[in-house]
Tab-separated table of C-alpha atoms and ligand atoms in Angstrom:
chain	number	residue	atom	x	y	z
A	1	UNK	CA	144.184	97.622	73.945
A	2	UNK	CA	141.128	96.286	75.076
A	3	UNK	CA	138.215	95.451	73.016
A	4	UNK	CA	135.097	96.526	74.042
A	5	UNK	CA	131.448	96.311	72.804
A	6	UNK	CA	129.917	99.654	71.762
A	7	UNK	CA	126.867	100.432	73.560
A	8	UNK	CA	125.032	101.002	70.231
A	9	UNK	CA	126.465	98.336	67.920
A	10	UNK	CA	127.417	95.085	67.855
A	11	UNK	CA	131.372	96.068	66.688
A	12	UNK	CA	133.967	95.470	69.016
A	13	UNK	CA	135.692	99.161	69.853
A	14	UNK	CA	138.713	99.941	72.032
A	15	UNK	CA	138.403	101.722	75.407
A	16	UNK	CA	139.291	104.623	73.989
A	17	UNK	CA	135.743	105.074	72.573
A	18	UNK	CA	134.497	105.829	76.197
A	19	UNK	CA	137.317	107.709	77.053
A	20	UNK	CA	136.867	110.393	74.249
A	21	UNK	CA	133.214	110.440	73.992
A	22	UNK	CA	131.667	113.159	75.895
A	23	UNK	CA	128.114	112.124	74.805
A	24	UNK	CA	128.485	108.427	75.517
A	25	UNK	CA	124.972	106.615	75.290
A	26	UNK	CA	124.169	105.451	78.945
A	27	UNK	CA	123.805	101.668	78.085
A	28	UNK	CA	120.371	100.441	79.048
A	29	UNK	CA	119.731	97.738	82.040
A	30	UNK	CA	117.997	95.178	79.569
A	31	UNK	CA	121.399	95.092	77.455
A	32	UNK	CA	123.277	93.751	80.727
A	33	UNK	CA	125.359	91.837	80.280
A	34	UNK	CA	126.555	91.374	76.914
A	35	UNK	CA	126.569	95.032	75.845
A	36	UNK	CA	128.417	96.195	79.197
A	37	UNK	CA	132.191	96.974	78.675
A	38	UNK	CA	132.845	94.814	81.462
A	39	UNK	CA	130.432	92.124	79.698
A	40	UNK	CA	130.504	88.715	81.514
A	41	UNK	CA	132.332	90.161	84.154
A	42	UNK	CA	129.955	93.444	85.030
A	43	UNK	CA	128.504	93.548	88.262
A	44	UNK	CA	125.735	95.649	87.124
A	45	UNK	CA	126.773	98.688	89.294
A	46	UNK	CA	125.201	101.311	87.315
A	47	UNK	CA	127.884	103.408	85.762
A	48	UNK	CA	127.030	102.716	82.511
A	49	UNK	CA	123.224	103.177	83.059
A	50	UNK	CA	124.129	107.342	83.482
A	51	UNK	CA	126.398	109.969	81.344
A	52	UNK	CA	129.272	108.661	83.271
A	53	UNK	CA	129.591	105.634	81.246
A	54	UNK	CA	132.243	108.097	79.373
A	55	UNK	CA	134.710	107.291	82.455
A	56	UNK	CA	133.967	103.559	82.496
A	57	UNK	CA	137.419	102.756	82.107
A	58	UNK	CA	139.251	105.041	84.781
A	59	UNK	CA	136.067	103.470	87.177
A	60	UNK	CA	135.332	99.985	86.457
A	61	UNK	CA	136.462	97.844	89.184
A	62	UNK	CA	136.707	94.964	85.859
A	63	UNK	CA	138.347	96.688	83.133
A	64	UNK	CA	141.956	97.063	82.669
A	65	UNK	CA	143.621	97.724	86.122
A	66	UNK	CA	140.520	96.840	88.047
A	67	UNK	CA	140.205	96.409	91.820
A	68	UNK	CA	144.169	96.960	91.776
A	69	UNK	CA	143.139	100.786	91.466
A	70	UNK	CA	142.358	100.579	95.071
A	71	UNK	CA	146.311	100.705	95.867
A	72	UNK	CA	146.261	104.358	94.449
A	73	UNK	CA	143.450	105.562	95.654
A	74	UNK	CA	143.405	104.404	99.468
A	75	UNK	CA	145.686	107.687	100.292
A	76	UNK	CA	143.498	109.925	98.678
A	77	UNK	CA	140.363	108.430	100.491
A	78	UNK	CA	141.849	107.642	103.828
A	79	UNK	CA	145.040	109.858	103.814
A	80	UNK	CA	147.311	106.772	103.641
A	81	UNK	CA	147.559	103.114	102.290
A	82	UNK	CA	147.119	100.146	104.514
A	83	UNK	CA	149.887	98.782	106.330
A	84	UNK	CA	150.603	95.685	104.210
A	85	UNK	CA	152.896	93.651	106.532
A	86	UNK	CA	150.019	94.479	109.501
A	87	UNK	CA	148.585	91.134	108.501
A	88	UNK	CA	147.338	87.914	110.976
A	89	UNK	CA	148.382	84.313	110.424
A	90	UNK	CA	147.538	81.626	112.701
A	91	UNK	CA	151.475	81.343	113.236
A	92	UNK	CA	151.709	85.161	114.943
A	93	UNK	CA	152.110	85.475	118.404
A	94	UNK	CA	148.901	88.143	118.608
A	95	UNK	CA	146.746	86.426	116.416
A	96	UNK	CA	143.574	86.643	118.520
A	97	UNK	CA	144.067	89.712	120.281
A	98	UNK	CA	143.307	93.267	118.819
A	99	UNK	CA	145.740	92.966	115.936
A	100	UNK	CA	144.403	95.322	113.315
A	101	UNK	CA	145.008	93.024	110.190
A	102	UNK	CA	145.324	96.033	107.945
A	103	UNK	CA	146.815	93.901	105.030
A	104	UNK	CA	143.774	91.721	105.327
A	105	UNK	CA	140.819	93.746	106.155
A	106	UNK	CA	142.078	97.188	104.557
A	107	UNK	CA	142.922	100.866	106.355
A	108	UNK	CA	141.682	100.922	109.949
A	109	UNK	CA	141.769	103.585	112.510
A	110	UNK	CA	141.076	101.075	115.198
A	111	UNK	CA	140.822	97.297	115.250
A	112	UNK	CA	137.273	96.076	113.934
A	113	UNK	CA	134.283	96.275	116.507
A	114	UNK	CA	131.401	94.285	117.594
A	115	UNK	CA	127.978	96.773	116.995
A	116	UNK	CA	124.612	96.161	117.264
A	117	UNK	CA	121.560	98.754	115.678
A	118	UNK	CA	118.060	99.094	116.873
A	119	UNK	CA	115.841	98.360	113.814
A	120	UNK	CA	113.286	95.895	114.165
A	121	UNK	CA	112.820	95.368	110.299
A	122	UNK	CA	116.333	94.479	108.907
A	123	UNK	CA	117.804	91.340	108.199
A	124	UNK	CA	120.097	91.991	110.974
A	125	UNK	CA	119.663	94.624	113.566
A	126	UNK	CA	120.014	97.493	111.073
A	127	UNK	CA	123.044	99.240	111.835
A	128	UNK	CA	123.447	100.699	108.011
A	129	UNK	CA	120.149	101.739	108.387
A	130	UNK	CA	120.751	103.084	111.658
A	131	UNK	CA	123.908	105.229	110.474
A	132	UNK	CA	122.009	106.284	107.410
A	133	UNK	CA	119.096	107.426	109.212
A	134	UNK	CA	120.868	109.246	112.370
A	135	UNK	CA	122.919	111.547	109.246
A	136	UNK	CA	120.067	112.302	107.666
A	137	UNK	CA	118.010	113.033	110.428
A	138	UNK	CA	120.773	115.724	111.916
A	139	UNK	CA	121.305	116.858	108.763
A	140	UNK	CA	124.514	115.946	108.570
A	141	UNK	CA	123.718	115.066	104.579
A	142	UNK	CA	120.629	116.162	102.437
A	143	UNK	CA	120.257	112.709	100.921
A	144	UNK	CA	121.137	108.864	101.092
A	145	UNK	CA	121.501	106.777	97.935
A	146	UNK	CA	120.671	103.100	98.924
A	147	UNK	CA	119.167	100.440	97.538
A	148	UNK	CA	115.316	99.830	97.972
A	149	UNK	CA	112.805	97.063	96.918
A	150	UNK	CA	112.092	98.149	93.059
A	151	UNK	CA	108.089	98.941	93.761
A	152	UNK	CA	108.527	100.907	97.128
A	153	UNK	CA	107.096	97.431	99.065
A	154	UNK	CA	108.869	95.877	101.561
A	155	UNK	CA	106.744	92.605	101.767
A	156	UNK	CA	108.711	89.445	100.679
A	157	UNK	CA	107.230	89.367	97.119
A	158	UNK	CA	109.565	91.973	95.992
A	159	UNK	CA	112.564	91.773	98.712
A	160	UNK	CA	114.575	90.254	95.558
A	161	UNK	CA	114.111	93.213	93.140
A	162	UNK	CA	117.008	96.029	93.867
A	163	UNK	CA	116.703	99.283	92.451
A	164	UNK	CA	118.723	102.277	94.091
A	165	UNK	CA	116.588	105.462	95.610
A	166	UNK	CA	118.050	108.890	96.322
A	167	UNK	CA	116.010	108.936	99.909
A	168	UNK	CA	115.499	112.174	101.214
A	169	UNK	CA	113.474	111.427	104.290
A	170	UNK	CA	113.433	109.013	107.253
A	171	UNK	CA	110.501	107.068	105.546
A	172	UNK	CA	112.729	106.585	102.345
A	173	UNK	CA	115.682	105.084	103.805
A	174	UNK	CA	113.507	102.636	105.554
A	175	UNK	CA	113.055	101.314	102.446
A	176	UNK	CA	116.354	100.394	102.170
A	177	UNK	CA	116.219	98.072	105.152
A	178	UNK	CA	117.060	94.418	104.432
A	179	UNK	CA	120.291	93.095	102.124
A	180	UNK	CA	119.707	92.293	98.367
A	181	UNK	CA	121.188	89.419	97.530
A	182	UNK	CA	121.431	90.116	93.718
A	183	UNK	CA	123.649	92.851	91.981
A	184	UNK	CA	121.935	96.342	92.324
A	185	UNK	CA	123.072	99.598	90.040
A	186	UNK	CA	123.738	101.981	93.081
A	187	UNK	CA	125.284	104.222	90.535
A	188	UNK	CA	122.380	104.639	88.565
A	189	UNK	CA	121.176	108.000	90.336
A	190	UNK	CA	124.711	109.417	89.774
A	191	UNK	CA	122.824	112.559	86.818
A	192	UNK	CA	120.375	112.554	89.033
A	193	UNK	CA	122.377	113.908	92.148
A	194	UNK	CA	124.847	115.728	89.357
A	195	UNK	CA	121.791	117.683	88.295
A	196	UNK	CA	120.394	118.300	91.757
A	197	UNK	CA	121.595	121.635	93.248
A	198	UNK	CA	119.690	121.096	96.115
A	199	UNK	CA	122.140	118.205	96.920
A	200	UNK	CA	125.727	119.389	98.487
A	201	UNK	CA	125.994	116.901	101.130
A	202	UNK	CA	125.783	112.732	100.209
A	203	UNK	CA	125.779	110.253	102.126
A	204	UNK	CA	126.681	106.957	99.095
A	205	UNK	CA	125.669	103.026	100.487
A	206	UNK	CA	127.237	100.192	98.391
A	207	UNK	CA	129.308	97.392	98.241
A	208	UNK	CA	132.906	97.053	96.891
A	209	UNK	CA	132.764	97.538	93.233
A	210	UNK	CA	129.981	100.212	93.399
A	211	UNK	CA	132.217	102.073	95.637
A	212	UNK	CA	135.461	102.117	93.804
A	213	UNK	CA	133.673	103.153	90.714
A	214	UNK	CA	131.844	106.130	92.773
A	215	UNK	CA	135.334	107.283	94.336
A	216	UNK	CA	136.974	107.531	90.623
A	217	UNK	CA	134.062	109.898	89.900
A	218	UNK	CA	133.007	111.349	92.889
A	219	UNK	CA	134.534	114.889	92.440
A	220	UNK	CA	132.931	115.442	88.941
A	221	UNK	CA	129.706	115.275	91.056
A	222	UNK	CA	131.234	118.672	93.115
A	223	UNK	CA	129.719	118.172	96.145
A	224	UNK	CA	130.684	119.668	99.882
A	225	UNK	CA	130.507	116.545	101.464
A	226	UNK	CA	131.006	113.027	100.700
A	227	UNK	CA	130.478	110.028	103.192
A	228	UNK	CA	130.644	106.404	101.660
A	229	UNK	CA	128.807	103.720	104.222
A	230	UNK	CA	129.799	100.470	102.693
A	231	UNK	CA	129.088	96.205	103.547
A	232	UNK	CA	131.263	93.394	103.384
A	233	UNK	CA	130.151	91.564	100.281
A	234	UNK	CA	130.662	88.561	98.774
A	235	UNK	CA	129.037	86.176	96.259
A	236	UNK	CA	125.688	88.296	94.802
A	237	UNK	CA	123.312	86.800	92.335
A	238	UNK	CA	123.665	87.520	89.220
A	239	UNK	CA	119.718	88.432	89.147
A	240	UNK	CA	117.044	88.649	91.365
A	241	UNK	CA	115.769	85.771	89.136
A	242	UNK	CA	118.838	83.414	89.760
A	243	UNK	CA	118.365	84.366	93.521
A	244	UNK	CA	114.576	82.843	93.958
A	245	UNK	CA	116.047	79.840	92.153
A	246	UNK	CA	118.669	79.218	94.711
A	247	UNK	CA	115.895	80.007	97.579
A	248	UNK	CA	113.006	77.747	95.914
A	249	UNK	CA	115.202	74.748	94.687
A	250	UNK	CA	118.331	75.131	96.864
A	251	UNK	CA	116.914	75.722	100.041
A	252	UNK	CA	113.372	74.750	99.560
A	253	UNK	CA	111.371	77.570	100.423
A	254	UNK	CA	109.004	79.398	98.782
A	255	UNK	CA	110.557	82.900	97.731
A	256	UNK	CA	107.698	84.671	98.339
A	257	UNK	CA	107.656	84.041	101.683
A	258	UNK	CA	111.321	85.018	102.654
A	259	UNK	CA	112.470	88.522	104.429
A	260	UNK	CA	116.362	87.780	104.089
A	261	UNK	CA	118.996	84.703	104.160
A	262	UNK	CA	122.581	84.640	104.728
A	263	UNK	CA	125.824	82.128	104.839
A	264	UNK	CA	126.668	82.236	108.305
A	265	UNK	CA	129.381	81.189	110.699
A	266	UNK	CA	127.845	78.052	111.821
A	267	UNK	CA	128.115	76.551	108.541
A	268	UNK	CA	124.507	76.838	107.222
A	269	UNK	CA	122.131	78.997	105.305
A	270	UNK	CA	119.945	81.138	107.715
A	271	UNK	CA	116.756	82.023	106.004
A	272	UNK	CA	114.079	84.404	107.900
A	273	UNK	CA	110.683	83.952	106.180
A	274	UNK	CA	107.288	85.833	107.339
A	275	UNK	CA	106.390	82.911	109.308
A	276	UNK	CA	109.190	80.782	110.338
A	277	UNK	CA	113.419	80.783	110.650
A	278	UNK	CA	114.941	77.946	108.669
A	279	UNK	CA	118.582	76.855	108.735
A	280	UNK	CA	120.296	74.289	106.211
A	281	UNK	CA	123.699	73.397	106.495
A	282	UNK	CA	126.212	74.416	103.500
A	283	UNK	CA	127.540	71.427	102.814
A	284	UNK	CA	123.839	69.891	102.131
A	285	UNK	CA	122.999	72.696	99.262
A	286	UNK	CA	123.164	70.815	95.747
A	287	UNK	CA	125.988	72.278	93.661
A	288	UNK	CA	124.558	72.426	90.672
A	289	UNK	CA	121.613	75.289	92.038
A	290	UNK	CA	125.011	77.216	93.569
A	291	UNK	CA	127.164	77.720	91.219
A	292	UNK	CA	124.818	79.701	89.025
A	293	UNK	CA	123.888	81.617	92.165
A	294	UNK	CA	126.879	83.435	92.047
A	295	UNK	CA	127.401	86.367	89.321
A	296	UNK	CA	131.076	85.996	87.291
A	297	UNK	CA	131.737	89.867	88.592
A	298	UNK	CA	131.757	87.892	92.327
A	299	UNK	CA	134.544	85.359	91.241
A	300	UNK	CA	136.538	88.417	89.939
A	301	UNK	CA	136.103	90.344	92.928
A	302	UNK	CA	139.119	91.048	95.561
A	303	UNK	CA	137.430	93.662	97.596
A	304	UNK	CA	135.522	91.653	100.112
A	305	UNK	CA	136.100	94.436	102.953
A	306	UNK	CA	134.860	97.637	100.863
A	307	UNK	CA	138.909	98.997	101.548
A	308	UNK	CA	137.593	102.552	99.823
A	309	UNK	CA	134.336	103.089	102.441
A	310	UNK	CA	134.288	105.328	105.404
A	311	UNK	CA	132.874	102.716	107.564
A	312	UNK	CA	131.924	99.094	106.839
A	313	UNK	CA	129.577	97.066	108.335
A	314	UNK	CA	129.509	93.373	108.102
A	315	UNK	CA	129.069	90.186	110.134
A	316	UNK	CA	131.419	87.531	109.408
A	317	UNK	CA	133.776	88.305	111.864
A	318	UNK	CA	130.690	88.671	114.611
A	319	UNK	CA	130.431	85.931	117.155
A	320	UNK	CA	127.384	83.471	116.307
A	321	UNK	CA	125.789	81.886	119.569
A	322	UNK	CA	124.332	78.710	119.328
A	323	UNK	CA	120.938	78.793	117.811
A	324	UNK	CA	121.234	82.878	117.051
A	325	UNK	CA	119.202	84.445	114.398
A	326	UNK	CA	120.727	86.678	112.083
A	327	UNK	CA	118.424	89.759	113.474
A	328	UNK	CA	119.795	89.076	116.962
A	329	UNK	CA	123.134	88.512	116.478
A	330	UNK	CA	126.307	91.236	116.455
A	331	UNK	CA	127.416	92.716	113.381
A	332	UNK	CA	130.946	94.486	112.714
A	333	UNK	CA	131.934	98.131	112.285
A	334	UNK	CA	135.213	99.014	110.597
A	335	UNK	CA	136.257	102.907	110.606
A	336	UNK	CA	138.545	103.578	108.412
A	337	UNK	CA	139.185	107.355	108.877
A	338	UNK	CA	137.990	110.459	111.043
A	339	UNK	CA	135.024	110.823	108.623
A	340	UNK	CA	134.181	107.326	109.522
A	341	UNK	CA	134.454	108.047	113.008
A	342	UNK	CA	131.381	111.254	112.867
A	343	UNK	CA	129.296	108.894	110.966
A	344	UNK	CA	129.104	105.939	113.919
A	345	UNK	CA	129.368	108.975	116.670
A	346	UNK	CA	126.266	110.426	114.895
A	347	UNK	CA	124.261	107.202	115.157
A	348	UNK	CA	125.811	106.253	118.600
A	349	UNK	CA	124.558	109.839	119.842
A	350	UNK	CA	121.029	109.092	118.467
A	351	UNK	CA	120.746	105.733	120.156
A	352	UNK	CA	120.759	104.058	116.672
A	353	UNK	CA	123.431	102.081	117.343
A	354	UNK	CA	125.885	101.006	120.468
A	355	UNK	CA	129.152	99.557	120.002
A	356	UNK	CA	130.229	96.485	122.213
A	357	UNK	CA	133.940	96.591	122.014
A	358	UNK	CA	136.615	94.381	119.672
A	359	UNK	CA	135.695	91.551	117.716
A	360	UNK	CA	137.146	88.693	119.449
A	361	UNK	CA	138.428	85.455	117.528
A	362	UNK	CA	139.830	82.450	117.948
A	363	UNK	CA	140.751	78.969	115.709
A	364	UNK	CA	143.618	78.975	112.832
A	365	UNK	CA	142.194	79.719	109.338
A	366	UNK	CA	144.443	78.945	107.086
A	367	UNK	CA	144.197	75.250	106.430
A	368	UNK	CA	140.218	75.703	106.435
A	369	UNK	CA	140.696	78.334	103.551
A	370	UNK	CA	142.758	76.544	101.518
A	371	UNK	CA	140.654	72.933	101.848
A	372	UNK	CA	137.432	74.941	101.179
A	373	UNK	CA	139.158	76.246	98.034
A	374	UNK	CA	140.115	72.378	96.629
A	375	UNK	CA	137.007	71.077	98.146
A	376	UNK	CA	134.595	73.920	96.195
A	377	UNK	CA	132.635	72.459	93.078
A	378	UNK	CA	133.419	75.568	91.124
A	379	UNK	CA	137.086	75.140	91.243
A	380	UNK	CA	136.960	71.929	90.546
A	381	UNK	CA	134.415	72.307	87.452
A	382	UNK	CA	136.760	75.472	86.678
A	383	UNK	CA	140.037	73.150	86.310
A	384	UNK	CA	138.159	70.657	84.870
A	385	UNK	CA	138.686	67.934	87.046
A	386	UNK	CA	134.742	66.998	87.756
A	387	UNK	CA	131.327	68.460	87.302
A	388	UNK	CA	129.827	70.170	90.167
A	389	UNK	CA	127.822	67.347	92.257
A	390	UNK	CA	124.057	67.330	91.549
A	391	UNK	CA	122.827	66.632	94.718
A	392	UNK	CA	124.371	68.100	98.598
A	393	UNK	CA	124.920	66.122	101.324
A	394	UNK	CA	121.877	64.337	103.119
A	395	UNK	CA	120.685	66.368	105.501
A	396	UNK	CA	121.512	64.243	108.425
A	397	UNK	CA	125.580	64.170	106.991
A	398	UNK	CA	125.238	67.926	106.377
A	399	UNK	CA	124.090	68.470	110.077
A	400	UNK	CA	127.340	66.570	111.460
A	401	UNK	CA	129.581	68.194	109.392
A	402	UNK	CA	128.743	71.566	110.086
A	403	UNK	CA	128.463	70.909	113.685
A	404	UNK	CA	131.696	69.419	113.335
A	405	UNK	CA	133.065	72.273	111.407
A	406	UNK	CA	131.547	74.740	114.200
A	407	UNK	CA	133.318	72.969	116.960
A	408	UNK	CA	136.751	72.958	115.019
A	409	UNK	CA	136.918	75.984	112.779
A	410	UNK	CA	137.582	79.549	113.218
A	411	UNK	CA	135.119	81.654	115.377
A	412	UNK	CA	134.966	85.395	115.676
A	413	UNK	CA	137.573	87.846	113.803
A	414	UNK	CA	139.292	84.353	112.783
A	415	UNK	CA	136.066	83.342	110.975
A	416	UNK	CA	135.977	86.722	108.922
A	417	UNK	CA	140.049	85.748	108.089
A	418	UNK	CA	139.273	82.438	106.625
A	419	UNK	CA	136.353	83.834	104.687
A	420	UNK	CA	138.288	86.809	103.208
A	421	UNK	CA	141.498	84.356	102.314
A	422	UNK	CA	139.050	81.594	100.687
A	423	UNK	CA	137.608	84.264	98.579
A	424	UNK	CA	140.877	85.638	97.247
A	425	UNK	CA	142.415	82.361	96.523
A	426	UNK	CA	139.285	81.212	94.972
A	427	UNK	CA	139.041	84.285	92.721
A	428	UNK	CA	142.541	84.096	92.164
A	429	UNK	CA	142.283	81.047	90.356
A	430	UNK	CA	139.175	82.231	88.724
A	431	UNK	CA	140.679	85.170	87.055
A	432	UNK	CA	144.027	83.324	86.235
A	433	UNK	CA	142.044	80.913	84.050
A	434	UNK	CA	139.835	83.981	82.407
A	435	UNK	CA	142.186	86.106	82.210
A	436	UNK	CA	146.126	85.073	82.085
A	437	UNK	CA	149.183	85.457	84.426
A	438	UNK	CA	149.730	88.973	82.741
A	439	UNK	CA	146.308	90.417	83.576
A	440	UNK	CA	145.742	88.610	86.843
A	441	UNK	CA	148.988	90.671	88.224
A	442	UNK	CA	147.923	93.398	87.206
A	443	UNK	CA	144.499	93.545	88.504
A	444	UNK	CA	145.367	92.130	91.953
A	445	UNK	CA	145.702	94.489	94.834
A	446	UNK	CA	148.741	94.449	96.613
A	447	UNK	CA	147.307	92.974	99.598
A	448	UNK	CA	145.741	90.208	97.597
A	449	UNK	CA	148.982	89.450	96.098
A	450	UNK	CA	150.776	89.271	99.726
A	451	UNK	CA	147.915	86.890	100.779
A	452	UNK	CA	147.782	84.638	97.513
A	453	UNK	CA	151.817	84.532	97.768
A	454	UNK	CA	151.383	83.374	101.340
A	455	UNK	CA	149.744	80.405	100.419
A	456	UNK	CA	151.787	79.477	96.960
A	457	UNK	CA	154.685	79.743	99.925
A	458	UNK	CA	153.347	77.770	102.495
A	459	UNK	CA	150.232	75.702	101.599
A	460	UNK	CA	151.065	72.049	99.093
A	461	UNK	CA	147.122	71.674	98.373
A	462	UNK	CA	147.070	75.158	97.058
A	463	UNK	CA	150.326	75.251	95.120
A	464	UNK	CA	149.045	71.637	93.544
A	465	UNK	CA	145.674	73.615	92.216
A	466	UNK	CA	147.786	76.380	90.948
A	467	UNK	CA	149.811	74.216	89.116
A	468	UNK	CA	147.388	71.961	87.494
B	1	SF4	FE1	129.888	99.665	83.926
B	1	SF4	FE2	129.837	99.119	86.430
B	1	SF4	FE3	129.822	96.844	84.417
B	1	SF4	FE4	132.056	98.351	84.775
B	1	SF4	S1	130.757	96.840	86.569
B	1	SF4	S2	130.747	97.965	82.969
B	1	SF4	S3	131.217	100.415	85.499
B	1	SF4	S4	128.021	98.826	84.970
B	2	SF4	FE1	130.637	93.728	93.725
B	2	SF4	FE2	132.457	92.261	94.545
B	2	SF4	FE3	130.025	92.391	95.976
B	2	SF4	FE4	130.206	90.623	93.870
B	2	SF4	S1	131.501	90.436	96.148
B	2	SF4	S2	128.940	92.406	94.041
B	2	SF4	S3	131.862	92.059	92.565
B	2	SF4	S4	131.452	94.098	95.905
């Protein structure tokens, strides 16, 4: 049985203590992560800060079966499981055409599409905000759970302090604009929802680990209609402080001037500030700054594509034109079921979202995915080969490297395939190292197993890392 720490004691207890306690004491966020059941792998999704902590062993994405629960939940949520052998490899004849690639991207009503929103102050073009606004304004939902800046201020100084809100007006939804690069307790408002009889139709916006926990307790909220709008998500910072540290020391930009930043398809980090737009090659980031800016939960995550949301908005699969800014680029929309079709149609009808056809792609991705795992400083330090490099490449070298990778590497939807595979392989190594083989086998969703198995069979450099 799992040995977990009790909320009110330093004594280790069993997981069953949470299951059997109808009066479980919510754990305060200030105790994070040591007192949380998933401890250092807790993504602080917010569940344990509510009375729903009593469900933690069935809901947490990092306890027991964890993310492998997705396999049994997909049919409940979408009416069917993803087609596991709908999996695109560069040797497939239809690699770059409109194959859905459900084995990698999850259940899809149709192939992933390109989209643009109409919001001017979003980090991108505001697809998420646009869908949420359209649903609220058309009374499709009574309230929206989204993440806002803690002190009701969209200015740069507070952008990195994420707190969930239960938005009931357009103005409140607009507080959710902009990507929050640190872990955010989206589920913290669960008790508020449960105790408010005026909320019967809800839109929940969140990342994969929070959506998994939400889906596990959704029926207990006894709502008439529930819609889930997800974002693709990888490598969040453990705390706002770590995100700020990454910005100031890694990107050499004053954090109070930053409106948003993102790792983009041109192998550069793009930073939007109050008065400039800065880019820096991945390769020039110091390893000692990059490593602590990723939460340990995100190294044990196998739901980059947010498989249990009705609709998922992302950007990794969208083409990035030369010199494009993130707030001018396409985003991607994955529609997983009929509820998702309704959500997107509502936003299109309200002119808050425009679709631009199937996301195109070119260039093979597998060799780059395994090469990135082999070169990853996190992996190298984890397997004890060497410490992460103190300094990144000099700026000019980094630019040359980014230029070469951009021209030689995968583009569009194939870049998303690269990114999904790289994170799956890296995270497989992480949990194998941290949790051992038996728990890894239990916690890996079937789709992740298929992809890892493919590399184990076909890629000698990956085989070498695994057997070290
Ligand atoms: Fe609780 Fe969520 Fe952390 Fe799991 S990830 S321990 S459910 S707060
Ligand atoms: Fe959660 Fe995974 Fe995103 Fe981390 S990368 S915040 S674990 S969905």
